[in-house]
CSV table of C-alpha atoms in Angstrom, one decimal:
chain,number,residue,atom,x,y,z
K,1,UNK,CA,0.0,0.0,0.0
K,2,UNK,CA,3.0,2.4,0.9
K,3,UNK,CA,4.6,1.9,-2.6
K,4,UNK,CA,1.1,2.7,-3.9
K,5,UNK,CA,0.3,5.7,-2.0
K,6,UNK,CA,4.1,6.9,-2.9
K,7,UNK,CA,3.5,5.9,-7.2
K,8,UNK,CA,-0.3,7.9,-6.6
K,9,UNK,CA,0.8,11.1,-4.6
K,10,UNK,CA,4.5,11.5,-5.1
K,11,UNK,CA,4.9,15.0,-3.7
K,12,UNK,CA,3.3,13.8,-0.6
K,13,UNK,CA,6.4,13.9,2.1
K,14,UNK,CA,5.9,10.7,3.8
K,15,UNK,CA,7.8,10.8,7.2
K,16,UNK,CA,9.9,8.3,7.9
K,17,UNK,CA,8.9,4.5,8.7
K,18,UNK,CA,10.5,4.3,12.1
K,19,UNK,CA,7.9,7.3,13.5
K,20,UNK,CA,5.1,6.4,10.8
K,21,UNK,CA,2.6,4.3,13.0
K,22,UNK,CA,-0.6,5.6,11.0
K,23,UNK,CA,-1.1,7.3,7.7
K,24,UNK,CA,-4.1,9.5,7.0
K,25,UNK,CA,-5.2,9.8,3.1
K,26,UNK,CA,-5.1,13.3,3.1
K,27,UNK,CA,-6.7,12.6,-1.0
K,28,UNK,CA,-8.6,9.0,-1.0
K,29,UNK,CA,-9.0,7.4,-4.0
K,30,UNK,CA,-12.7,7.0,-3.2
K,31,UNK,CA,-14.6,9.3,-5.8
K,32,UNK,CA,-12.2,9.7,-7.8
K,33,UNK,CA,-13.0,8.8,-11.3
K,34,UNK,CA,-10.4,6.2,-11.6
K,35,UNK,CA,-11.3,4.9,-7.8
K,36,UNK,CA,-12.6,1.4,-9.4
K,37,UNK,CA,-9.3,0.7,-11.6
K,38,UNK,CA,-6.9,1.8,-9.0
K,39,UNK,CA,-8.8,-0.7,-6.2
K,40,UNK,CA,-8.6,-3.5,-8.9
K,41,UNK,CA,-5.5,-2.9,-9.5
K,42,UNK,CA,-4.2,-3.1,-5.4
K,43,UNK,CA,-6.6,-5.9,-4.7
K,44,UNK,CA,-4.5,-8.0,-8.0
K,45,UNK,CA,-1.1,-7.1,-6.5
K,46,UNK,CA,-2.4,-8.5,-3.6
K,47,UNK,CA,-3.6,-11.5,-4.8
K,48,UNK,CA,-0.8,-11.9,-6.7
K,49,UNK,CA,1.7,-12.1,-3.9
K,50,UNK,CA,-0.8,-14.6,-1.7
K,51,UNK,CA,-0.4,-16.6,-4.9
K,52,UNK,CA,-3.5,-16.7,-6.2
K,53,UNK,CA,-3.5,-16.6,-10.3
K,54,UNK,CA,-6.4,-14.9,-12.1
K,55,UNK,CA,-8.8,-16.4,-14.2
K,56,UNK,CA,-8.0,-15.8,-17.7
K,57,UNK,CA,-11.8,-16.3,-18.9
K,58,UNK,CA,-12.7,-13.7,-16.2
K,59,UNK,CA,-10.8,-11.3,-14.6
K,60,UNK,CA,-12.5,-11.2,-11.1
K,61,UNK,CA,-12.3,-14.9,-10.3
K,62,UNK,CA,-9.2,-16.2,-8.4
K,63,UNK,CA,-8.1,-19.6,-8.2
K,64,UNK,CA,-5.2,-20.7,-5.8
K,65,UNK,CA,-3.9,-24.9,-5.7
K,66,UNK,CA,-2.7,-26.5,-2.7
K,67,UNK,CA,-1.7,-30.9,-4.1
K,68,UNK,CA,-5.2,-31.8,-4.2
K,69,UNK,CA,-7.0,-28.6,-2.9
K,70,UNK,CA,-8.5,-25.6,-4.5
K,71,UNK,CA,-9.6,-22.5,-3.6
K,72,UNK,CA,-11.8,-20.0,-5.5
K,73,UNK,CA,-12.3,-16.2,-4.8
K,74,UNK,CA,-14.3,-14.1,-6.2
K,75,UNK,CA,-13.9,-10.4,-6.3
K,76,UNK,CA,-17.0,-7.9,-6.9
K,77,UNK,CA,-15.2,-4.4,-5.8
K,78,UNK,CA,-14.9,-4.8,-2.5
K,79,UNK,CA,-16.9,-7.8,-1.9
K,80,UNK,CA,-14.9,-11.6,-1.5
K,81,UNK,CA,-16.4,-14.9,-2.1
K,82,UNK,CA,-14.2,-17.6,-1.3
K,83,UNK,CA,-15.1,-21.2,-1.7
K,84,UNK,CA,-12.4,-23.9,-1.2
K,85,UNK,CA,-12.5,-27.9,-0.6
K,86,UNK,CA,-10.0,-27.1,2.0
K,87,UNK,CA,-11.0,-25.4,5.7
K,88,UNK,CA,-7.2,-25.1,6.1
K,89,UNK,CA,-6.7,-23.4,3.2
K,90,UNK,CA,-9.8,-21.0,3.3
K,91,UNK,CA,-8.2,-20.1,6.9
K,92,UNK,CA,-5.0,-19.7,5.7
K,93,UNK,CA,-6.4,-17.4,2.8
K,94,UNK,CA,-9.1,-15.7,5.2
K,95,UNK,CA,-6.8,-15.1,7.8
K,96,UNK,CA,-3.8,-13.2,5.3
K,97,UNK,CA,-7.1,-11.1,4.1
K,98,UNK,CA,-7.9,-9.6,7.4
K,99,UNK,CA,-4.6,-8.5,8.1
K,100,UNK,CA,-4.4,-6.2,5.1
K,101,UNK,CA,-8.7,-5.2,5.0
K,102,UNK,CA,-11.0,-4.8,7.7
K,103,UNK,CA,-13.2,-7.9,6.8
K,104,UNK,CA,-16.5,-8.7,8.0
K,105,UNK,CA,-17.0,-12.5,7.3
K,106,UNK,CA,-19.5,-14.5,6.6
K,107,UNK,CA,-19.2,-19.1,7.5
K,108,UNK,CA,-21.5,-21.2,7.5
K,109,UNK,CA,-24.5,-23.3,5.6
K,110,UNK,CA,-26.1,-20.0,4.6
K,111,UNK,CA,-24.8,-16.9,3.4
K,112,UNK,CA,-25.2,-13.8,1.8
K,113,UNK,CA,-23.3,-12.2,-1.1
K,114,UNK,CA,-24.2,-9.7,-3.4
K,115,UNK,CA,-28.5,-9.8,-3.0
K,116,UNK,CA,-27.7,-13.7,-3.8
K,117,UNK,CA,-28.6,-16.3,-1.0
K,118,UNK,CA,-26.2,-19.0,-0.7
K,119,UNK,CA,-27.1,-22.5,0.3
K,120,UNK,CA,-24.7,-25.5,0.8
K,121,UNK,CA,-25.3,-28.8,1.9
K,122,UNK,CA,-23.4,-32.4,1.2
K,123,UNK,CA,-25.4,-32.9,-2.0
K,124,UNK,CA,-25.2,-29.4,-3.5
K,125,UNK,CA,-25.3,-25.7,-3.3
K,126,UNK,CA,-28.3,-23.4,-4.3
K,127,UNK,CA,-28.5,-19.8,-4.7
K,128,UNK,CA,-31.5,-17.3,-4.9
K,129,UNK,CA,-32.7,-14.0,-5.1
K,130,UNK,CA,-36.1,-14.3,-3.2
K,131,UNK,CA,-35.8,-11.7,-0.5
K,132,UNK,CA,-33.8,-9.2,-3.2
K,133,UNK,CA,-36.6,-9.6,-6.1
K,134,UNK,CA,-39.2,-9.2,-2.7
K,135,UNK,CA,-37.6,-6.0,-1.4
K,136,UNK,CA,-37.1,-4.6,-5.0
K,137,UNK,CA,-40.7,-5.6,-6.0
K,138,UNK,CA,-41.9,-3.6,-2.7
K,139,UNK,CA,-39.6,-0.7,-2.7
K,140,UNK,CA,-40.9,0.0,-6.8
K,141,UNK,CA,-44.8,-1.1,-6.8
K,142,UNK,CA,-45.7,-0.4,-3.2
K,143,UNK,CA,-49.8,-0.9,-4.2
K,144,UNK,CA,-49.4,-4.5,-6.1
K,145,UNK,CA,-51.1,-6.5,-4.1
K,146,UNK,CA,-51.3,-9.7,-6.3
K,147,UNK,CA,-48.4,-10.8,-8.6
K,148,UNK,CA,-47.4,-14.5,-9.3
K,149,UNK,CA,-43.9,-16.2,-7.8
K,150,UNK,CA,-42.7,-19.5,-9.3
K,151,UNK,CA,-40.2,-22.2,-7.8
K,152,UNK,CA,-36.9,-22.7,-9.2
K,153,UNK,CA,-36.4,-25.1,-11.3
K,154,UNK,CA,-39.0,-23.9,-13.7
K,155,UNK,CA,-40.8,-27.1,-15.0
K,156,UNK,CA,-39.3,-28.5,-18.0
K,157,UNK,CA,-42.1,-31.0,-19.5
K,158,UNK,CA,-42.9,-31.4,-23.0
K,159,UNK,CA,-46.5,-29.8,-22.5
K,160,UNK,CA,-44.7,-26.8,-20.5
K,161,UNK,CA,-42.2,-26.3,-23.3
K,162,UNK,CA,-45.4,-26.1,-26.0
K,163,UNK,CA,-47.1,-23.8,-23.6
K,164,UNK,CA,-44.2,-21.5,-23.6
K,165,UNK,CA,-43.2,-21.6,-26.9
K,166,UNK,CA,-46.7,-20.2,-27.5
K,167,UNK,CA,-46.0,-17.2,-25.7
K,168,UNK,CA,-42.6,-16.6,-27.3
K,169,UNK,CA,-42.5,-14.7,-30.7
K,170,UNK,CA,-41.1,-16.8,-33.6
K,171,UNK,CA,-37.7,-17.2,-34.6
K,172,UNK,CA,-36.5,-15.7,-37.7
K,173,UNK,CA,-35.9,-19.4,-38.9
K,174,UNK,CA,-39.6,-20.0,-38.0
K,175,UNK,CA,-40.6,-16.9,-40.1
């Protein structure tokens, strides 16, 4: 972070590191037009030097392996989702990030990341939007009293499939 600050605000005097015990961002880089690139670009060196090599298919996925293990972390801005088939090594990965961000962490069965709802069990995980679209729906259209939900997975029978292609418009191969 110091080499950072130094490349960013070079005529900033920084005293020296024997007396320097806390450093105050006199200019954050929060609202600043380029805020979003410069935070990518920390949290990469970052990554980068815990080892963990970037996705070349996309750019905010993480992947770091241990012999048999792997871990996966993905990065929204400042949000982390880490999955890994190792608790040791989500603790070891965990543990580095909190000493360089103030973390709030989420564990267990059931979390929360990004509006999605995470579920994980033995068999499989599951994700959902229900309390988002439910908060959205009554933030936006405070008065609608009756509108439909459906279960996830939609049905996927062969009468379903001709109802809904009834309510799709043609193709251009169908025209």
């Amino acid at each position: 972070y110091i080499d950072w600050f130094r490349e960013t605000y070079p005529n900033y005097n920084l005293p020296p590191a024997s007396t320097c015990y806390v450093l105050q961002a006199v200019h954050s880089i929060q609202g600043t037009r380029s805020a979003g690139n410069e935070w990518y670009e920390l949290s990469c060196d970052i990554f980068k030097r815990m080892k963990l090599k970037k996705n070349a298919i996309d750019n905010a996925v993480f992947i770091f392996r241990y012999d048999t293990d792997l871990l996966i972390l993905l990065s929204n801005v400042d949000d982390f989702l880490i999955l890994s088939t190792s608790k040791s090594l989500y603790f070891q990965i965990r543990d580095k990030l909190q000493t360089m961000f103030d973390i709030t962490v989420q564990e267990g069965n059931t979390i929360n990341f990004l509006n999605l709802r995470i579920v994980s069990s033995p068999h499989a995980i599951s994700m959902d939007q229900t309390k988002h679209i439910l908060n959205t729906v009554e933030q936006f259209f405070p008065r609608m009293q009756k509108w439909t939900k459906t279960n996830t997975p939609m049905r996927t029978d062969k009468e379903y499939e001709k109802e809904y292609s009834e309510c799709i418009p043609a193709t251009k191969a169908e025209l």
